[in-house]
């Protein structure tokens, strides 16, 4: 498991490097945005821990460039405690999680574990989420063994969610992802498709959760 830490505060960076190495991660560390951009262009990482306030190039710009090159590695951003706007902007740009400074190391480690687990899911043609199974080759979705009647766009959105279980996806990201597949959709249309998809999934205990201002994510309703 290889982690890239981007942090210009030497004391904090040192603490993070030591703690993650002790937990068995292989850790690279850079202290400015340009070095981070270069490392992400050439290296392969399983997780990026990215401070936003960085010399030479800000963390948000690093993130934007990385996702712009289709970098799919999970990114955990470190933000100032009052940096709500940065946080929202970071999630909009494709960060997977954030931690506000100051944080306790144990919390960072828990988030690192969660994000690296997600990153290592074995690729398979059938994606499963609770009672939901989706065959990405055949484009067939089944809920509790019953085939779901979904439109092409509902299937496309479902696939987007299934590729990011428990992770937030916002409408702009969905529009971008659908555009990459040659679809042209407005953010308003996304709302309509999500509404329909949600109604079809809920009877099977699979929920699409809305987090106001941040986006949507797929959540499995735990059986009582
Ligand atoms: Ca900083």
Coordinates of C-alpha atoms and ligand atoms in Angstrom, one line a residue:
X1 CA 0.0 0.0 0.0
X2 CA 1.7 3.2 -1.1
X3 CA 0.6 6.6 0.3
X4 CA 1.6 10.0 -0.9
X5 CA 1.5 12.7 1.7
X6 CA 1.5 16.4 0.5
X7 CA 2.1 18.6 3.5
X8 CA 4.3 21.7 3.9
X9 CA 4.2 21.8 7.7
X10 CA 7.4 19.8 8.4
X11 CA 6.4 18.7 11.9
X12 CA 3.0 17.5 10.9
X13 CA 4.4 15.8 7.8
X14 CA 7.0 14.0 9.8
X15 CA 4.4 12.8 12.3
X16 CA 2.2 11.5 9.5
X17 CA 5.0 9.8 7.7
X18 CA 6.2 8.0 10.9
X19 CA 2.7 7.0 12.0
X20 CA 1.8 5.5 8.6
X21 CA 5.1 3.7 8.2
X22 CA 4.6 2.2 11.6
X23 CA 1.2 0.9 10.3
X24 CA 2.9 -0.8 7.4
X25 CA 2.3 1.7 4.6
X26 CA 5.0 2.7 2.2
X27 CA 5.0 6.5 2.3
X28 CA 6.3 9.2 0.0
X29 CA 6.1 12.8 1.2
X30 CA 6.4 16.1 -0.7
X31 CA 6.1 19.6 0.7
X32 CA 4.7 21.8 -2.2
X33 CA 2.0 21.7 -4.9
X34 CA 4.3 21.4 -7.9
X35 CA 6.2 18.5 -6.4
X36 CA 2.8 16.8 -5.7
X37 CA 1.7 17.4 -9.2
X38 CA 4.9 15.8 -10.5
X39 CA 4.7 12.9 -8.1
X40 CA 1.1 12.2 -9.1
X41 CA 1.9 12.4 -12.8
X42 CA 4.7 9.8 -12.6
X43 CA 3.9 7.7 -9.6
X44 CA 1.3 5.1 -8.7
X45 CA -0.3 5.5 -5.2
X46 CA -3.1 3.8 -3.4
X47 CA -4.0 6.9 -1.4
X48 CA -3.2 10.6 -1.4
X49 CA -3.3 12.8 1.7
X50 CA -3.4 16.3 0.4
X51 CA -3.1 19.5 2.4
X52 CA -4.9 22.4 0.7
X53 CA -2.7 25.4 1.8
X54 CA 0.5 24.6 -0.1
X55 CA 3.4 26.7 -1.5
X56 CA 3.9 26.9 -5.3
X57 CA 0.5 25.4 -6.2
X58 CA -2.6 25.1 -4.0
X59 CA -3.9 21.6 -3.0
X60 CA -7.2 22.3 -4.9
X61 CA -5.3 22.9 -8.1
X62 CA -3.3 19.7 -7.5
X63 CA -6.5 17.8 -7.1
X64 CA -8.2 19.3 -10.1
X65 CA -5.2 18.5 -12.3
X66 CA -5.0 14.9 -11.0
X67 CA -8.7 14.2 -11.5
X68 CA -8.4 16.0 -14.9
X69 CA -5.9 13.3 -15.9
X70 CA -8.4 10.7 -14.8
X71 CA -6.4 9.9 -11.7
X72 CA -8.7 7.7 -9.7
X73 CA -6.7 7.2 -6.5
X74 CA -8.7 8.1 -3.4
X75 CA -7.8 11.5 -2.0
X76 CA -8.1 12.7 1.6
X77 CA -7.8 16.4 1.9
X78 CA -6.6 18.3 5.0
X79 CA -8.4 21.6 5.5
X80 CA -8.3 24.4 8.0
X81 CA -11.0 24.1 10.7
X82 CA -13.0 27.0 9.3
X83 CA -12.3 26.1 5.7
X84 CA -15.9 25.0 4.9
X85 CA -15.7 26.5 1.4
X86 CA -12.4 24.7 0.7
X87 CA -13.9 21.5 1.9
X88 CA -17.0 21.7 -0.3
X89 CA -14.8 22.8 -3.3
X90 CA -12.4 19.9 -2.6
X91 CA -15.3 17.3 -2.5
X92 CA -16.6 18.9 -5.7
X93 CA -13.3 18.4 -7.4
X94 CA -13.3 14.7 -6.5
X95 CA -11.8 14.4 -3.0
X96 CA -13.1 11.3 -1.2
X97 CA -12.9 12.5 2.3
X98 CA -11.6 15.4 4.4
X99 CA -10.2 16.0 7.8
X100 CA -10.1 19.4 9.4
X101 CA -6.9 20.5 11.2
X102 CA -6.1 20.0 14.0
X103 CA -7.0 16.3 14.0
X104 CA -6.0 13.3 16.1
X105 CA -3.7 10.8 14.4
X106 CA -6.0 7.9 15.3
X107 CA -8.8 9.5 13.3
X108 CA -6.6 10.0 10.3
X109 CA -5.4 6.4 10.5
X110 CA -9.0 5.2 10.6
X111 CA -9.9 7.2 7.5
X112 CA -6.8 6.0 5.7
X113 CA -7.8 2.4 6.5
X114 CA -11.3 3.0 5.2
X115 CA -10.1 4.7 2.0
X116 CA -7.4 2.1 1.1
X117 CA -9.9 -0.7 1.7
X118 CA -12.2 0.8 -0.9
X119 CA -9.3 1.3 -3.3
X120 CA -8.4 -2.4 -3.4
X121 CA -11.8 -3.9 -4.3
X122 CA -11.1 -6.5 -6.9
X123 CA -12.5 -5.6 -10.3
X124 CA -15.3 -8.0 -11.4
X125 CA -18.0 -7.8 -14.0
X126 CA -20.7 -8.2 -11.4
X127 CA -20.8 -5.4 -8.8
X128 CA -22.7 -6.1 -5.6
X129 CA -24.2 -3.9 -3.0
X130 CA -26.4 -5.5 -0.4
X131 CA -29.2 -7.3 -2.4
X132 CA -28.3 -5.4 -5.5
X133 CA -26.2 -7.0 -8.2
X134 CA -25.2 -5.2 -11.4
X135 CA -23.5 -6.9 -14.4
X136 CA -21.5 -4.1 -16.0
X137 CA -20.9 -6.1 -19.2
X138 CA -24.5 -7.2 -19.7
X139 CA -25.9 -4.0 -18.2
X140 CA -28.4 -5.9 -16.1
X141 CA -29.3 -5.0 -12.6
X142 CA -31.0 -7.4 -10.2
X143 CA -32.5 -6.7 -6.8
X144 CA -33.0 -9.7 -4.6
X145 CA -32.7 -11.9 -7.7
X146 CA -35.4 -9.9 -9.6
X147 CA -34.3 -8.0 -12.7
X148 CA -34.8 -4.3 -12.4
X149 CA -36.4 -2.3 -15.2
X150 CA -34.0 0.6 -15.6
X151 CA -33.5 3.0 -18.4
X152 CA -30.0 3.4 -20.0
X153 CA -29.3 6.5 -18.0
X154 CA -30.6 5.0 -14.7
X155 CA -28.2 2.1 -15.4
X156 CA -25.3 4.5 -16.1
X157 CA -26.0 6.4 -12.8
X158 CA -26.3 3.1 -10.9
X159 CA -22.9 2.1 -12.2
X160 CA -21.4 5.4 -11.1
X161 CA -22.7 4.9 -7.6
X162 CA -21.6 1.2 -7.5
X163 CA -18.1 2.2 -8.4
X164 CA -18.0 4.5 -5.4
X165 CA -19.9 2.7 -2.6
X166 CA -20.3 5.0 0.4
X167 CA -18.6 7.8 -1.4
X168 CA -20.1 11.1 -2.2
X169 CA -20.9 12.0 -5.9
X170 CA -22.3 15.4 -6.8
X171 CA -24.4 16.3 -9.7
X172 CA -21.6 18.1 -11.6
X173 CA -19.4 14.9 -11.3
X174 CA -22.3 12.8 -12.7
X175 CA -22.8 15.2 -15.6
X176 CA -19.0 15.0 -16.3
X177 CA -19.0 11.2 -16.0
X178 CA -22.0 10.8 -18.3
X179 CA -20.4 13.2 -20.8
X180 CA -17.4 11.0 -20.9
X181 CA -19.7 8.2 -22.0
X182 CA -21.1 10.4 -24.8
X183 CA -24.3 11.4 -23.0
X184 CA -25.4 15.0 -22.7
X185 CA -27.4 15.6 -19.5
X186 CA -28.2 18.6 -17.4
X187 CA -27.9 18.7 -13.6
X188 CA -31.7 19.1 -13.4
X189 CA -32.1 15.9 -15.4
X190 CA -29.8 14.1 -13.0
X191 CA -32.1 15.0 -10.2
X192 CA -35.0 13.4 -12.1
X193 CA -33.0 10.2 -12.9
X194 CA -31.8 9.9 -9.3
X195 CA -35.4 10.3 -8.0
X196 CA -36.6 7.4 -10.3
X197 CA -33.6 5.2 -9.5
X198 CA -34.1 5.8 -5.8
X199 CA -37.8 4.7 -6.0
X200 CA -36.7 1.5 -7.8
X201 CA -34.0 0.6 -5.4
X202 CA -35.6 1.4 -2.1
X203 CA -37.9 -1.7 -2.0
X204 CA -34.8 -3.8 -2.0
X205 CA -33.2 -1.9 1.0
X206 CA -30.7 0.0 -1.1
X207 CA -30.9 3.8 -0.5
X208 CA -29.4 6.7 -2.3
X209 CA -28.7 9.3 0.4
X210 CA -28.7 13.0 -0.4
X211 CA -26.4 15.2 1.6
X212 CA -27.4 18.8 1.0
X213 CA -24.8 20.8 -0.8
X214 CA -22.5 17.8 -1.2
X215 CA -24.2 15.3 -3.4
X216 CA -25.4 11.7 -3.2
X217 CA -24.1 8.4 -2.1
X218 CA -25.3 4.8 -2.1
X219 CA -26.0 3.4 1.3
X220 CA -27.1 -0.1 2.2
X221 CA -29.9 -0.2 4.7
X222 CA -28.8 -2.6 7.4
X223 CA -31.2 -5.4 8.2
X224 CA -32.6 -5.0 11.8
Ligands
LIG1 CA1 -0.3 24.0 4.7

